[in-house]
Amino acid sequence: MTPALNKPLPEFEALATGGVKFTPHSFAGKAVVLYFYPKDNTPGCTTEAMQFRDRHDDFLKAGAVVFGVSRDNMASHEKFKDSLGLPFELIADTEEKLCHMFGVVKNKIMYGKKVKGIERSTFLIDGNGVLRGEWRGIKVAGHVDEVLEAVKTLKAPA
């Protein structure tokens, strides 16, 4: 079941670096930013991870936790995290369960061949486990700031 805007996320469990087990309710009361990216140690993904890293304190102040998600395995994630000094955890979705659930697996053309890949996408979940924002097929430039602003609006009185 694909999550829908303004609806609670379906139950799932995912393993992240640092031995963290992620479920929609593990971070009740906090906003969660799940950003999906194609691959560890590639130029765009490295830039995006560094931008989330550089604004991490701002996300924490706004009441949000950040998780990166890709199909890379835990060993790759640990190296990627260490090499960039990432202060947040990375979810290893090696079986593509989350990728398929959020609908981010797309056919792409790479060097003239069709390949299955991850469409760079970000999802914002509120403190009650409800999907409040989604960005699909995004460009890295300026994206982290846009997500941070959306997190801040969750705190604003309705």
Coordinates of N, CA and C in Angstrom, one line a residue:
M1 N 0.8 -1.2 0.0 CA 0.0 0.0 0.0 C 0.9 1.2 0.0
T2 N 0.7 2.1 -1.0 CA 1.5 3.3 -1.1 C 0.9 4.4 -0.1
P3 N 1.8 5.0 0.7 CA 1.3 6.0 1.6 C 0.6 7.2 0.8
A4 N -0.4 7.7 1.4 CA -1.1 8.8 0.8 C -1.0 10.0 1.7
L5 N -0.9 11.2 1.0 CA -0.9 12.5 1.8 C -2.0 12.6 2.8
N6 N -1.7 13.1 4.0 CA -2.6 13.3 5.1 C -3.3 12.0 5.6
K7 N -2.6 10.9 5.4 CA -3.1 9.6 5.9 C -1.9 9.0 6.7
P8 N -2.3 8.2 7.7 CA -1.2 7.5 8.5 C -0.5 6.5 7.6
L9 N 0.8 6.4 7.9 CA 1.6 5.4 7.2 C 1.2 4.0 7.6
P10 N 1.3 3.0 6.6 CA 1.0 1.7 7.0 C 2.2 1.2 7.9
E11 N 2.0 0.1 8.7 CA 3.0 -0.4 9.5 C 4.1 -1.0 8.7
F12 N 5.4 -0.7 9.1 CA 6.5 -1.4 8.5 C 7.7 -1.3 9.4
E13 N 8.7 -2.1 9.2 CA 9.9 -2.0 10.0 C 11.1 -2.0 9.0
A14 N 12.1 -1.2 9.4 CA 13.3 -1.2 8.5 C 14.5 -1.0 9.4
L15 N 15.6 -1.6 9.0 CA 16.9 -1.5 9.8 C 17.8 -0.4 9.2
A16 N 18.3 0.3 10.2 CA 19.2 1.4 9.8 C 20.6 1.3 10.5
T17 N 21.5 2.1 10.0 CA 22.8 2.1 10.6 C 22.7 2.4 12.1
G18 N 23.8 2.0 12.9 CA 23.7 2.3 14.3 C 22.8 1.3 15.0
G19 N 22.4 0.2 14.4 CA 21.5 -0.7 15.0 C 20.1 -0.2 15.3
V20 N 19.7 0.9 14.6 CA 18.4 1.5 14.8 C 17.3 0.7 14.0
K21 N 16.2 0.4 14.7 CA 15.1 -0.2 14.0 C 14.0 0.9 13.8
F22 N 13.7 1.1 12.6 CA 12.7 2.2 12.2 C 11.3 1.6 12.0
T23 N 10.3 2.2 12.7 CA 8.9 2.0 12.4 C 8.2 3.3 12.3
P24 N 7.1 3.4 11.8 CA 6.4 4.7 11.8 C 6.1 5.3 13.2
H25 N 6.1 4.4 14.2 CA 5.8 4.9 15.5 C 7.1 5.0 16.4
S26 N 8.3 4.6 15.9 CA 9.5 4.7 16.7 C 9.8 6.1 17.1
F27 N 9.3 7.1 16.4 CA 9.7 8.5 16.7 C 8.4 9.3 16.9
A28 N 7.5 8.7 17.6 CA 6.2 9.4 17.9 C 6.5 10.7 18.5
G29 N 5.8 11.7 18.1 CA 6.0 13.0 18.6 C 7.0 13.9 17.9
K30 N 7.8 13.2 17.0 CA 8.8 13.9 16.2 C 8.4 13.8 14.7
A31 N 8.7 14.8 14.0 CA 8.5 14.7 12.5 C 9.7 13.9 12.0
V32 N 9.4 13.1 10.9 CA 10.5 12.3 10.3 C 10.6 12.7 8.9
V33 N 11.8 12.9 8.5 CA 12.2 13.1 7.1 C 12.8 11.9 6.5
L34 N 12.2 11.2 5.5 CA 12.7 10.1 4.9 C 13.2 10.5 3.5
Y35 N 14.4 10.5 3.2 CA 14.8 10.9 1.9 C 15.5 9.7 1.2
F36 N 14.9 9.4 0.0 CA 15.4 8.2 -0.8 C 16.4 8.8 -1.8
Y37 N 17.5 8.0 -2.0 CA 18.5 8.4 -2.9 C 19.0 7.2 -3.7
P38 N 19.5 7.4 -4.9 CA 19.9 6.2 -5.7 C 21.0 5.3 -5.1
K39 N 22.2 6.0 -4.7 CA 23.3 5.1 -4.4 C 24.3 5.9 -3.5
D40 N 24.9 5.1 -2.5 CA 26.0 5.7 -1.7 C 27.2 6.1 -2.6
N41 N 27.9 7.1 -2.2 CA 29.2 7.5 -2.9 C 29.0 7.9 -4.4
T42 N 27.9 8.4 -4.8 CA 27.8 8.9 -6.1 C 27.6 10.5 -6.0
P43 N 28.0 11.2 -7.0 CA 28.1 12.7 -6.8 C 26.8 13.4 -6.3
G44 N 25.7 13.1 -6.9 CA 24.4 13.8 -6.4 C 24.0 13.4 -5.1
C45 N 24.2 12.1 -4.8 CA 23.8 11.5 -3.5 C 24.7 12.0 -2.4
T46 N 26.0 12.2 -2.7 CA 26.9 12.7 -1.7 C 26.6 14.1 -1.4
T47 N 26.3 14.9 -2.4 CA 25.9 16.3 -2.2 C 24.7 16.5 -1.4
E48 N 23.7 15.6 -1.7 CA 22.4 15.7 -0.9 C 22.6 15.3 0.5
A49 N 23.4 14.3 0.8 CA 23.7 13.8 2.1 C 24.4 14.9 2.9
M50 N 25.4 15.6 2.3 CA 26.1 16.6 2.9 C 25.2 17.8 3.2
Q51 N 24.2 18.1 2.4 CA 23.3 19.2 2.6 C 22.4 18.9 3.8
F52 N 21.9 17.6 3.9 CA 21.1 17.2 5.1 C 22.0 17.3 6.3
R53 N 23.3 16.9 6.2 CA 24.2 16.9 7.3 C 24.4 18.3 7.8
D54 N 24.6 19.2 6.9 CA 25.0 20.6 7.2 C 23.8 21.3 7.9
R55 N 22.5 20.9 7.6 CA 21.4 21.5 8.2 C 20.8 20.7 9.3
H56 N 21.5 19.6 9.7 CA 20.9 18.6 10.7 C 20.5 19.3 12.0
D57 N 21.3 20.2 12.5 CA 20.9 20.9 13.8 C 19.6 21.6 13.6
D58 N 19.4 22.2 12.4 CA 18.2 23.0 12.2 C 17.0 22.0 12.2
F59 N 17.2 20.8 11.6 CA 16.1 19.9 11.6 C 15.8 19.4 13.0
L60 N 16.8 19.2 13.8 CA 16.6 18.8 15.2 C 15.8 19.9 16.0
K61 N 16.3 21.1 15.8 CA 15.6 22.3 16.5 C 14.1 22.4 16.1
A62 N 13.8 22.0 14.8 CA 12.5 22.1 14.3 C 11.7 20.8 14.8
G63 N 12.3 19.9 15.5 CA 11.6 18.7 16.0 C 11.6 17.5 15.1
A64 N 12.6 17.5 14.2 CA 12.5 16.4 13.2 C 13.8 15.5 13.2
V65 N 13.6 14.2 12.9 CA 14.7 13.3 12.7 C 14.8 13.0 11.2
V66 N 16.0 12.8 10.7 CA 16.3 12.6 9.3 C 16.8 11.2 9.1
F67 N 16.3 10.5 8.1 CA 16.8 9.2 7.7 C 17.0 9.2 6.1
G68 N 18.2 8.7 5.7 CA 18.4 8.5 4.3 C 18.1 7.0 4.0
V69 N 17.5 6.8 2.8 CA 17.2 5.4 2.4 C 17.7 5.1 1.0
S70 N 18.4 4.0 0.8 CA 18.8 3.5 -0.5 C 18.8 2.0 -0.4
R71 N 19.1 1.4 -1.6 CA 19.1 0.0 -1.7 C 20.5 -0.6 -1.3
D72 N 21.4 0.3 -0.9 CA 22.8 -0.2 -0.5 C 22.7 -1.0 0.7
N73 N 23.7 -1.9 0.9 CA 23.7 -2.7 2.2 C 24.3 -1.9 3.3
M74 N 24.2 -2.5 4.5 CA 24.6 -1.8 5.8 C 26.0 -1.5 5.7
A75 N 26.9 -2.3 5.2 CA 28.3 -2.1 5.2 C 28.6 -0.8 4.3
S76 N 28.0 -0.7 3.2 CA 28.1 0.4 2.3 C 27.7 1.7 3.0
H77 N 26.5 1.6 3.7 CA 25.9 2.7 4.4 C 26.9 3.2 5.5
E78 N 27.4 2.2 6.3 CA 28.3 2.6 7.4 C 29.5 3.4 6.9
K79 N 30.1 2.9 5.8 CA 31.3 3.6 5.2 C 30.9 5.0 4.7
F80 N 29.8 5.1 4.0 CA 29.3 6.4 3.5 C 29.0 7.3 4.6
K81 N 28.4 6.9 5.7 CA 28.1 7.7 6.8 C 29.4 8.2 7.5
D82 N 30.3 7.3 7.7 CA 31.6 7.6 8.3 C 32.4 8.6 7.5
S83 N 32.5 8.3 6.1 CA 33.3 9.2 5.3 C 32.8 10.6 5.2
L84 N 31.5 10.8 5.3 CA 30.9 12.2 5.3 C 30.6 12.7 6.7
G85 N 30.8 11.9 7.7 CA 30.4 12.4 9.1 C 29.0 12.7 9.2
L86 N 28.1 11.8 8.7 CA 26.7 12.1 8.7 C 26.1 11.9 10.2
P87 N 25.4 12.8 10.7 CA 24.9 12.7 12.1 C 23.5 12.0 12.2
F88 N 23.0 11.5 11.0 CA 21.8 10.8 11.0 C 22.0 9.4 10.4
E89 N 21.0 8.5 10.6 CA 21.1 7.1 10.2 C 20.6 6.9 8.8
L90 N 21.1 5.8 8.2 CA 20.8 5.4 6.8 C 20.1 4.1 6.9
I91 N 19.0 4.0 6.2 CA 18.2 2.7 6.1 C 18.7 1.9 4.9
A92 N 19.0 0.6 5.2 CA 19.4 -0.3 4.1 C 18.2 -1.0 3.6
D93 N 17.7 -0.6 2.5 CA 16.5 -1.2 1.9 C 16.9 -2.2 0.8
T94 N 17.7 -3.1 1.1 CA 18.3 -4.0 0.1 C 17.2 -4.9 -0.6
E95 N 16.1 -5.1 0.0 CA 15.0 -5.9 -0.6 C 14.0 -5.0 -1.3
E96 N 14.2 -3.6 -1.2 CA 13.4 -2.6 -1.9 C 12.0 -2.6 -1.3
K97 N 11.8 -3.0 -0.1 CA 10.4 -3.0 0.5 C 9.9 -1.6 0.6
L98 N 10.7 -0.7 1.2 CA 10.3 0.7 1.4 C 10.3 1.4 0.1
C99 N 11.2 1.1 -0.8 CA 11.3 1.8 -2.1 C 10.0 1.5 -2.9
H100 N 9.5 0.2 -2.9 CA 8.3 -0.1 -3.6 C 7.1 0.5 -2.8
M101 N 7.1 0.4 -1.5 CA 6.0 1.0 -0.7 C 5.8 2.5 -1.0
F102 N 6.8 3.2 -1.1 CA 6.7 4.6 -1.4 C 6.7 5.0 -2.9
G103 N 6.8 3.9 -3.7 CA 6.7 4.1 -5.2 C 7.9 4.9 -5.8
V104 N 9.1 4.7 -5.3 CA 10.2 5.4 -5.8 C 11.1 4.6 -6.8
V105 N 10.8 3.4 -7.0 CA 11.5 2.6 -8.0 C 11.0 2.9 -9.4
K106 N 11.9 3.4 -10.2 CA 11.5 3.8 -11.6 C 12.4 3.2 -12.6
N107 N 11.9 3.1 -13.8 CA 12.8 2.7 -14.9 C 13.5 3.9 -15.4
K108 N 14.8 3.8 -15.6 CA 15.6 4.9 -16.0 C 16.4 4.5 -17.2
I109 N 16.9 5.4 -18.0 CA 17.8 5.1 -19.1 C 19.2 5.5 -18.7
M110 N 20.1 4.6 -18.6 CA 21.5 4.9 -18.2 C 22.4 4.3 -19.3
Y111 N 23.2 5.2 -19.9 CA 24.1 4.8 -21.0 C 23.4 4.0 -22.1
G112 N 22.1 4.4 -22.4 CA 21.4 3.8 -23.4 C 20.6 2.5 -23.1
K113 N 20.8 2.1 -21.8 CA 20.1 0.9 -21.4 C 19.1 1.2 -20.3
K114 N 18.0 0.4 -20.4 CA 16.9 0.6 -19.3 C 17.4 -0.1 -18.1
V115 N 17.4 0.6 -17.0 CA 17.7 0.1 -15.7 C 16.7 0.5 -14.6
K116 N 16.6 -0.3 -13.6 CA 15.7 0.0 -12.5 C 16.5 0.8 -11.5
G117 N 15.9 2.0 -11.1 CA 16.7 2.8 -10.2 C 15.7 3.5 -9.2
I118 N 16.3 4.2 -8.3 CA 15.6 5.0 -7.3 C 15.4 6.4 -7.8
E119 N 14.2 6.9 -7.8 CA 13.9 8.3 -8.1 C 14.1 9.1 -6.8
R120 N 15.0 10.1 -6.9 CA 15.3 10.9 -5.7 C 14.0 11.5 -5.2
S121 N 13.7 11.2 -4.0 CA 12.4 11.6 -3.4 C 12.5 11.8 -1.9
T122 N 11.7 12.7 -1.3 CA 11.7 12.9 0.1 C 10.2 12.9 0.6
F123 N 10.1 12.3 1.8 CA 8.7 12.3 2.4 C 8.8 12.8 3.8
L124 N 7.8 13.6 4.2 CA 7.7 14.2 5.5 C 6.6 13.6 6.3
I125 N 6.9 13.0 7.4 CA 5.9 12.3 8.3 C 5.8 13.1 9.6
D126 N 4.6 13.4 10.0 CA 4.4 14.2 11.2 C 4.6 13.3 12.5
G127 N 4.5 13.9 13.6 CA 4.7 13.2 14.9 C 3.6 12.2 15.2
N128 N 2.5 12.1 14.4 CA 1.5 11.1 14.6 C 1.6 10.0 13.6
G129 N 2.7 10.0 12.8 CA 2.8 9.0 11.8 C 2.0 9.2 10.5
V130 N 1.6 10.5 10.3 CA 0.8 10.9 9.1 C 1.7 11.5 8.0
L131 N 1.6 11.1 6.8 CA 2.4 11.6 5.7 C 1.9 13.0 5.4
R132 N 2.8 14.0 5.6 CA 2.4 15.4 5.4 C 3.0 16.1 4.2
G133 N 4.0 15.5 3.6 CA 4.7 16.1 2.4 C 5.4 15.1 1.6
E134 N 5.5 15.3 0.3 CA 6.3 14.5 -0.5 C 6.8 15.3 -1.7
W135 N 8.0 15.0 -2.0 CA 8.7 15.6 -3.1 C 9.3 14.5 -4.0
R136 N 8.9 14.4 -5.2 CA 9.4 13.3 -6.1 C 10.2 13.8 -7.3
G137 N 11.2 13.1 -7.7 CA 12.0 13.4 -8.8 C 12.7 14.8 -8.6
I138 N 13.2 15.0 -7.4 CA 13.7 16.3 -7.1 C 15.1 16.5 -7.6
K139 N 15.5 17.8 -7.6 CA 16.8 18.2 -7.9 C 17.4 18.6 -6.5
V140 N 18.7 18.3 -6.4 CA 19.4 18.5 -5.1 C 19.4 19.9 -4.6
A141 N 19.7 20.8 -5.6 CA 19.9 22.2 -5.2 C 18.7 22.8 -4.6
G142 N 18.8 23.3 -3.3 CA 17.7 24.0 -2.6 C 16.7 23.1 -2.0
H143 N 16.8 21.8 -2.2 CA 15.8 20.9 -1.7 C 15.8 20.8 -0.2
V144 N 16.9 20.7 0.4 CA 17.0 20.5 1.9 C 16.3 21.7 2.6
D145 N 16.6 22.9 2.1 CA 15.9 24.1 2.7 C 14.4 24.0 2.6
E146 N 13.9 23.6 1.4 CA 12.5 23.5 1.2 C 11.9 22.5 2.2
V147 N 12.5 21.3 2.4 CA 12.0 20.3 3.3 C 12.1 20.9 4.8
L148 N 13.1 21.6 5.1 CA 13.2 22.2 6.4 C 12.1 23.2 6.7
E149 N 11.7 24.0 5.7 CA 10.6 25.0 5.8 C 9.3 24.2 6.1
A150 N 9.1 23.1 5.4 CA 7.9 22.3 5.5 C 7.9 21.7 6.9
V151 N 9.0 21.3 7.5 CA 9.0 20.8 8.8 C 8.6 21.8 9.8
K152 N 9.1 23.0 9.6 CA 8.8 24.2 10.5 C 7.3 24.5 10.5
T153 N 6.6 24.3 9.3 CA 5.2 24.6 9.3 C 4.4 23.6 10.0
L154 N 4.9 22.4 10.2 CA 4.2 21.4 11.0 C 4.0 21.8 12.5
K155 N 5.0 22.6 12.9 CA 4.9 23.1 14.3 C 4.0 24.4 14.4
A156 N 3.7 25.0 13.3 CA 2.9 26.2 13.4 C 1.5 25.9 13.7
P157 N 0.9 26.8 14.5 CA -0.5 26.6 14.9 C -1.4 26.6 13.7
A158 N -2.4 25.7 13.7 CA -3.3 25.5 12.5 C -4.3 26.7 12.4

